[in-house]
Structures are given as structure tokens and as C-alpha cells.
């Protein structure tokens, strides 16, 4: 499976953000593919980057206050401690099957918790503005190409202006962007401790997996069957899983496992007794899905981008290969971080060349990124070794120094 075998997949291609926590004037390498795998030393901004994605995803939904509360963050935690700026600037480039190249830019004010300037542009030259929140004027273009003004004074919203826009009848690029952005999900705190909990309602598994049971409960029947089959491919002993509604709407997750030799029958395990690795795999599989529409109104799970921090945590080496094949075949964009050479070793070379991105800090403390296998040393070693072996054989501080030298040589 490679990038080109997934035609028509909506993709986030370019990513720029300024003043989000430690990410100052920060961009990812251009032209991201279906899989991006971030590597780098501790403190090189990998988890922060995942949080930035999650933040942007929540802009499109609104309710930024609630998102901050869930993460136990204050408004001031959102910006860089080294700058005195109130505004987070972002610019994201997308490639959508129908609406083509789409760019979403905005200035998010951390005091007002909303974008005070925002545009959506389309076309290769990004010269056609189809949504604008500019100088206290706002408008959106409808499907016939006519501009409809929205009085700024009447706008009360959190996050992006997209959060209050009914996209029905608007330009296809606005619909595509809202659908994709509102499904950007980062599971950067996927923790067994949180996953063991019961949950109420959910349209995702939660950044810590805390809504896993409720999310599973709400899946359509066919999706539940498909998820069981996929899980059985990882853990042959799993016979079934089911969720039940408890008092006050809490959802409880149980798994039935077969150990015929030991018990003569099957064993029902409650979520809080399940092993951590299996819970994490279940959360990852549930989040990445099978590509079928979740609802008739939505565009389906391929209009999603899911992010997982330190994907290998708690997962048995025997499972890693299956997990990587699953992620590469997932009908959606995936961004992961890893410290594990094994994860990299299961990537085909041509995928690794494009997917593996080194995050590093410059001597001034700025966080920068570079495609790892575009660096001379790793590129040379990849001719002889697997991607994971090159990772083991490379001093990441030296790789960062090489990346900076190359950067300096660029015009
Ligand atoms: N608001 C902020 N301003 C500047 N730096 C920050 C802010 N919040 C966190 N940091 C720093 O950014 C770094 C983030 O590292 P992190 O994203 O956790 O790296 P990794 O996941 O690669 O180990 C940490 O060194 C942290 O101290
Ligand atoms: Mg981290």
C-alpha cells in the first residue's frame, strides 16, 4: 500500500502555525501524504504538534472553552511563553477530491477565544476567496458563486466562523473543509487509565480514549461487526464485544474472550480489567475505522485525520506489524509520533522517505521539521539498512545539525 493507491483521499497537505505553545513560525514539510510519522528527541515538539492539530479541529466545531477545560488548560497556555502575542496564526492547505486545492487561514485571539480574521481560498493560486471574515466584514459564497454577507455584529461564536455556519448551500470547498477540519482528532493522551472509564455520549474516542465505550456504543451495527473482525485479526481469542447503557446514560464496555483449555468456556472481561495494549489497539482501530460512512449525513470516515502520540506504547511487538499495515491501509489520513525503530522498519522504504519527519530544536530553541530521509546521512544509510535500523544508527542531534546546515544553504 502506498500513497498513490488511495486516490481521492482528502488530505491535509501543508501546515503552518505561529504562536501555538512552543510552535513559533512553525511548518511541516510540504505535501503531506496519507501517513506522517514524526520522530525526534524529547521536547522537540511532537506532542505539541498533535495538540495544535486537535486545537484546529476544535476551532471548526466551536466550544473552545469546553476543549480547554477538558485538557485542564487556561487560555494563556495556548500561546508561546516567549512571545507576548495574543494571536495564533494558522494556514492549512488541503487537497479535496471534489473541491481541489483549498487553503484555510486564520488569526485566533486567545482572549476572545475566536478567530478575528479568517479566509478560505480555492484554486491552485489560492486566489478565490470563498469565505471571509476580514476587517469586521464577513461573507460566504453560495453554491451558485454568489457572495452572501453575514453581519459581523450578529456573530457570537467560539473558534472558527465555520462553527456557526450552516454549510448547506455554501461553496463545496467550505463544506469539505468543515467536514474534514471538524474530524481532525488527536489521541495524544491515549491512556489506559482514561480508557478504563465509563462514558456517556461521544462522537470520537476522546484525546485520552476516555469516551471509548460511548463511542463504540454509538457505532452503526455494520461498523461494530467490522471492528470486531479487525480486532480478531489482532487478538484471535476475542469472541465478541458489547456495550450496555447503565443508569444515567453511562456506557459500559465488555469483551468476551475464549480460553477453552483453561476455562472450558469463554471469559467476559470488563473494560477496567482489560489489558492496556488491547484497549489502545481497540481505540486506534475504532478511531481509524473502515472507511464506511458513519452516518448518512456525514461524508464518511475517510473525511478524517487521526493523530496518535507514541503509537507503540503498551503494544506488543507481535502486534506492531499488523497495526502499521492497518494504518497504511486506513482510508483516512494518519499522523503518528514514535520512538520505536520497529514502527519505522515496517514501513516500505518509499513510504518512509516521504512519511518520516524529524522534529528538532534549533540552537535558538525554535522547533523545526525536516523529512528525515532527505538528510544526506539517513538517505545514504537507507540504501543498505531498513528505515528503523537507520533510525537506531543515527544520532538525532547530529541529524538536526545537518538539517540546520541544509536549511542555511537554501536560498
Ligand atoms: N506555552 C509554551 N511556550 C513555550 N514552550 C512551551 C510551552 N508549553 C510547552 N512548552 C515547551 O515545549 C516543549 C514541548 O515538548 P513536547 O511537545 O512535549 O515534545 P515531545 O513530544 O517531542 O517530547 C517542552 O519543552 C515544553 O517545555
Ligand atoms: Mg511527546
Short mmCIF file of C-alpha atoms in Angstrom, two decimals, residues 169-408:
data_model
loop_
_atom_site.label_atom_id
_atom_site.label_comp_id
_atom_site.label_asym_id
_atom_site.label_seq_id
_atom_site.Cartn_x
_atom_site.Cartn_y
_atom_site.Cartn_z
CA UNK A 169 -25.90 25.56 0.06
CA UNK A 170 -22.40 27.03 0.50
CA UNK A 171 -19.43 26.52 -1.82
CA UNK A 172 -18.28 22.84 -1.88
CA UNK A 173 -14.86 23.88 -0.53
CA UNK A 174 -16.48 25.26 2.63
CA UNK A 175 -18.45 22.02 3.10
CA UNK A 176 -15.34 19.88 2.53
CA UNK A 177 -13.22 21.95 4.86
CA UNK A 178 -15.72 21.99 7.69
CA UNK A 179 -16.24 18.25 7.38
CA UNK A 180 -12.50 17.50 7.36
CA UNK A 181 -11.43 20.02 9.99
CA UNK A 182 -14.13 19.05 12.44
CA UNK A 183 -12.86 15.47 12.28
CA UNK A 184 -9.20 16.25 12.94
CA UNK A 185 -8.67 14.25 16.08
CA UNK A 186 -5.60 13.85 18.19
CA UNK A 187 -5.38 10.99 20.63
CA UNK A 188 -2.28 12.42 22.23
CA UNK A 189 -3.07 11.24 25.74
CA UNK A 190 -4.42 7.79 24.90
CA UNK A 191 -4.17 6.28 28.32
CA UNK A 192 -5.44 3.02 29.75
CA UNK A 193 -6.33 4.88 32.91
CA UNK A 194 -8.81 7.05 30.99
CA UNK A 195 -9.99 4.29 28.68
CA UNK A 196 -10.98 2.13 31.61
CA UNK A 197 -13.63 4.68 32.49
CA UNK A 198 -17.27 4.58 31.54
CA UNK A 199 -18.53 7.39 29.35
CA UNK A 200 -21.78 8.96 28.25
CA UNK A 201 -22.09 10.33 24.68
CA UNK A 202 -19.28 10.60 22.16
CA UNK A 203 -18.61 11.36 18.53
CA UNK A 204 -14.98 10.34 18.92
CA UNK A 205 -12.98 8.27 21.41
CA UNK A 206 -11.56 11.35 23.19
CA UNK A 207 -7.98 12.57 23.26
CA UNK A 208 -7.23 10.19 26.11
CA UNK A 209 -9.62 7.48 24.93
CA UNK A 210 -11.95 8.50 27.78
CA UNK A 211 -15.06 8.24 25.61
CA UNK A 212 -14.17 4.88 24.05
CA UNK A 213 -17.12 2.94 25.49
CA UNK A 214 -19.68 5.60 24.47
CA UNK A 215 -18.16 5.94 21.01
CA UNK A 216 -18.28 2.18 20.46
CA UNK A 217 -21.85 2.13 21.74
CA UNK A 218 -22.93 4.69 19.13
CA UNK A 219 -21.38 2.96 16.08
CA UNK A 220 -23.72 1.62 13.42
CA UNK A 221 -24.27 -2.16 13.63
CA UNK A 222 -22.24 -2.98 10.49
CA UNK A 223 -19.34 -0.90 11.80
CA UNK A 224 -19.43 -2.81 15.09
CA UNK A 225 -19.23 -6.13 13.21
CA UNK A 226 -16.35 -4.85 11.08
CA UNK A 227 -14.48 -3.59 14.13
CA UNK A 228 -14.86 -6.98 15.82
CA UNK A 229 -13.44 -8.75 12.77
CA UNK A 230 -10.48 -6.36 12.65
CA UNK A 231 -9.84 -6.75 16.38
CA UNK A 232 -9.91 -10.55 15.99
CA UNK A 233 -7.15 -10.19 13.39
CA UNK A 234 -5.03 -8.74 16.21
CA UNK A 235 -6.26 -10.85 19.11
CA UNK A 236 -7.57 -14.24 17.99
CA UNK A 237 -9.09 -15.03 21.37
CA UNK A 238 -11.63 -12.19 21.22
CA UNK A 239 -15.10 -13.63 20.56
CA UNK A 240 -17.27 -10.58 20.96
CA UNK A 241 -17.55 -7.15 22.48
CA UNK A 242 -20.62 -5.31 23.58
CA UNK A 243 -21.63 -2.13 25.34
CA UNK A 244 -24.53 -1.60 27.69
CA UNK A 245 -26.24 1.53 28.96
CA UNK A 246 -26.16 1.92 32.68
CA UNK A 247 -28.09 4.31 34.87
CA UNK A 248 -27.94 7.98 33.81
CA UNK A 249 -26.68 7.06 30.35
CA UNK A 250 -23.20 5.81 31.25
CA UNK A 251 -21.92 3.25 28.78
CA UNK A 252 -20.09 0.15 29.87
CA UNK A 253 -17.78 -1.90 27.62
CA UNK A 254 -17.21 -5.65 27.96
CA UNK A 255 -15.23 -8.12 25.94
CA UNK A 256 -15.72 -11.88 25.65
CA UNK A 257 -12.53 -13.86 25.22
CA UNK A 258 -12.23 -17.59 24.60
CA UNK A 259 -9.70 -19.62 26.57
CA UNK A 260 -11.20 -23.11 26.13
CA UNK A 261 -8.26 -25.05 27.53
CA UNK A 262 -8.08 -23.07 30.72
CA UNK A 263 -11.71 -22.41 31.49
CA UNK A 264 -13.66 -24.73 29.23
CA UNK A 265 -15.64 -21.72 28.10
CA UNK A 266 -15.31 -18.04 27.45
CA UNK A 267 -14.44 -15.28 29.81
CA UNK A 268 -16.18 -11.92 29.96
CA UNK A 269 -13.86 -9.06 30.82
CA UNK A 270 -14.96 -5.56 31.74
CA UNK A 271 -13.15 -2.59 30.27
CA UNK A 272 -11.47 -1.74 33.55
CA UNK A 273 -9.95 -5.22 33.69
CA UNK A 274 -8.80 -5.31 30.07
CA UNK A 275 -5.11 -5.27 29.30
CA UNK A 276 -3.76 -1.86 28.34
CA UNK A 277 -2.40 -2.86 24.94
CA UNK A 278 -5.69 -4.33 23.77
CA UNK A 279 -7.58 -1.24 24.89
CA UNK A 280 -5.19 1.01 23.00
CA UNK A 281 -5.45 -1.13 19.86
CA UNK A 282 -9.24 -1.10 20.19
CA UNK A 283 -9.23 2.71 20.48
CA UNK A 284 -6.92 3.09 17.46
CA UNK A 285 -9.00 0.68 15.35
CA UNK A 286 -12.23 2.38 16.40
CA UNK A 287 -10.85 5.81 15.54
CA UNK A 288 -9.42 4.80 12.18
CA UNK A 289 -12.46 2.76 11.16
CA UNK A 290 -13.16 1.01 7.92
CA UNK A 291 -13.98 3.84 5.56
CA UNK A 292 -17.71 3.32 5.56
CA UNK A 293 -19.95 6.31 6.21
CA UNK A 294 -20.74 6.71 9.89
CA UNK A 295 -24.00 8.40 9.10
CA UNK A 296 -25.99 9.26 6.01
CA UNK A 297 -25.38 12.97 6.60
CA UNK A 298 -21.61 12.77 7.01
CA UNK A 299 -19.03 12.16 4.29
CA UNK A 300 -17.75 9.05 6.00
CA UNK A 301 -14.67 8.14 7.93
CA UNK A 302 -12.29 8.97 5.11
CA UNK A 303 -13.05 12.64 5.81
CA UNK A 304 -10.96 12.33 8.91
CA UNK A 305 -7.43 12.79 10.02
CA UNK A 306 -6.46 10.88 13.15
CA UNK A 307 -3.33 11.51 15.19
CA UNK A 308 -1.73 9.18 17.71
CA UNK A 309 1.10 10.06 20.06
CA UNK A 310 3.77 7.41 20.74
CA UNK A 311 1.67 4.84 18.96
CA UNK A 312 3.79 1.90 20.15
CA UNK A 313 3.05 2.43 23.86
CA UNK A 314 1.82 -0.70 25.59
CA UNK A 315 1.62 -2.60 22.33
CA UNK A 316 3.27 -5.99 21.98
CA UNK A 317 5.91 -6.19 19.23
CA UNK A 318 3.98 -9.03 17.58
CA UNK A 319 1.08 -6.66 17.03
CA UNK A 320 3.11 -3.73 15.68
CA UNK A 321 3.38 -5.07 12.13
CA UNK A 322 -0.38 -5.60 11.91
CA UNK A 323 -1.00 -2.16 13.32
CA UNK A 324 1.23 -0.50 10.75
CA UNK A 325 -0.44 -2.41 7.89
CA UNK A 326 -3.79 -1.32 9.27
CA UNK A 327 -2.73 2.34 9.43
CA UNK A 328 -1.24 2.28 5.93
CA UNK A 329 -4.44 0.82 4.55
CA UNK A 330 -6.71 3.08 6.62
CA UNK A 331 -8.99 5.08 4.33
CA UNK A 332 -8.06 8.34 6.04
CA UNK A 333 -5.03 10.46 6.80
CA UNK A 334 -2.96 9.36 9.78
CA UNK A 335 -0.27 11.22 11.74
CA UNK A 336 1.69 9.40 14.42
CA UNK A 337 4.68 10.03 16.62
CA UNK A 338 7.04 7.26 17.61
CA UNK A 339 10.30 6.47 19.37
CA UNK A 340 10.20 2.90 18.08
CA UNK A 341 12.57 1.72 15.33
CA UNK A 342 10.26 -1.23 14.83
CA UNK A 343 7.42 1.03 13.70
CA UNK A 344 9.75 2.53 11.08
CA UNK A 345 11.07 -0.86 9.99
CA UNK A 346 7.59 -1.97 8.95
CA UNK A 347 7.27 1.00 6.58
CA UNK A 348 8.20 0.29 2.97
CA UNK A 349 11.23 2.42 2.00
CA UNK A 350 9.30 4.60 -0.44
CA UNK A 351 6.66 5.32 2.22
CA UNK A 352 9.31 6.02 4.86
CA UNK A 353 11.07 8.53 2.59
CA UNK A 354 8.01 10.67 2.45
CA UNK A 355 6.33 9.89 5.75
CA UNK A 356 9.12 10.11 8.33
CA UNK A 357 9.58 13.66 9.60
CA UNK A 358 12.27 14.68 12.07
CA UNK A 359 11.25 17.30 14.66
CA UNK A 360 14.14 19.13 16.28
CA UNK A 361 15.06 22.27 18.15
CA UNK A 362 17.49 24.76 16.73
CA UNK A 363 20.23 26.26 18.89
CA UNK A 364 17.92 29.23 19.43
CA UNK A 365 15.28 26.83 20.75
CA UNK A 366 12.98 27.03 17.73
CA UNK A 367 11.14 23.90 16.70
CA UNK A 368 11.73 22.88 13.11
CA UNK A 369 10.96 19.86 10.93
CA UNK A 370 12.61 18.08 8.04
CA UNK A 371 11.92 14.89 6.09
CA UNK A 372 14.34 12.51 7.79
CA UNK A 373 15.35 10.58 4.67
CA UNK A 374 16.07 13.75 2.73
CA UNK A 375 19.06 14.29 5.02
CA UNK A 376 22.29 13.02 3.45
CA UNK A 377 23.35 10.57 6.15
CA UNK A 378 19.98 8.83 6.66
CA UNK A 379 19.44 8.78 2.87
CA UNK A 380 22.79 7.10 2.33
CA UNK A 381 22.19 4.54 5.06
CA UNK A 382 18.73 3.69 3.73
CA UNK A 383 20.39 2.11 0.69
CA UNK A 384 21.79 -0.58 3.00
CA UNK A 385 19.52 -0.65 6.03
CA UNK A 386 15.82 -0.64 6.83
CA UNK A 387 14.23 2.66 7.93
CA UNK A 388 14.15 1.58 11.59
CA UNK A 389 17.78 0.47 11.51
CA UNK A 390 18.78 3.84 10.09
CA UNK A 391 16.83 5.46 12.93
CA UNK A 392 18.77 3.41 15.52
CA UNK A 393 22.04 4.16 13.75
CA UNK A 394 21.50 7.93 13.66
CA UNK A 395 22.30 10.44 16.36
CA UNK A 396 19.22 12.66 16.20
CA UNK A 397 21.14 15.68 17.48
CA UNK A 398 23.57 15.30 14.57
CA UNK A 399 20.67 14.83 12.15
CA UNK A 400 19.21 18.09 13.47
CA UNK A 401 22.55 19.84 12.93
CA UNK A 402 22.63 18.54 9.36
CA UNK A 403 19.07 19.72 8.78
CA UNK A 404 20.04 23.19 10.00
CA UNK A 405 23.12 23.27 7.76
CA UNK A 406 20.97 22.31 4.73
CA UNK A 407 18.43 24.94 5.74
CA UNK A 408 21.18 27.52 5.82
#
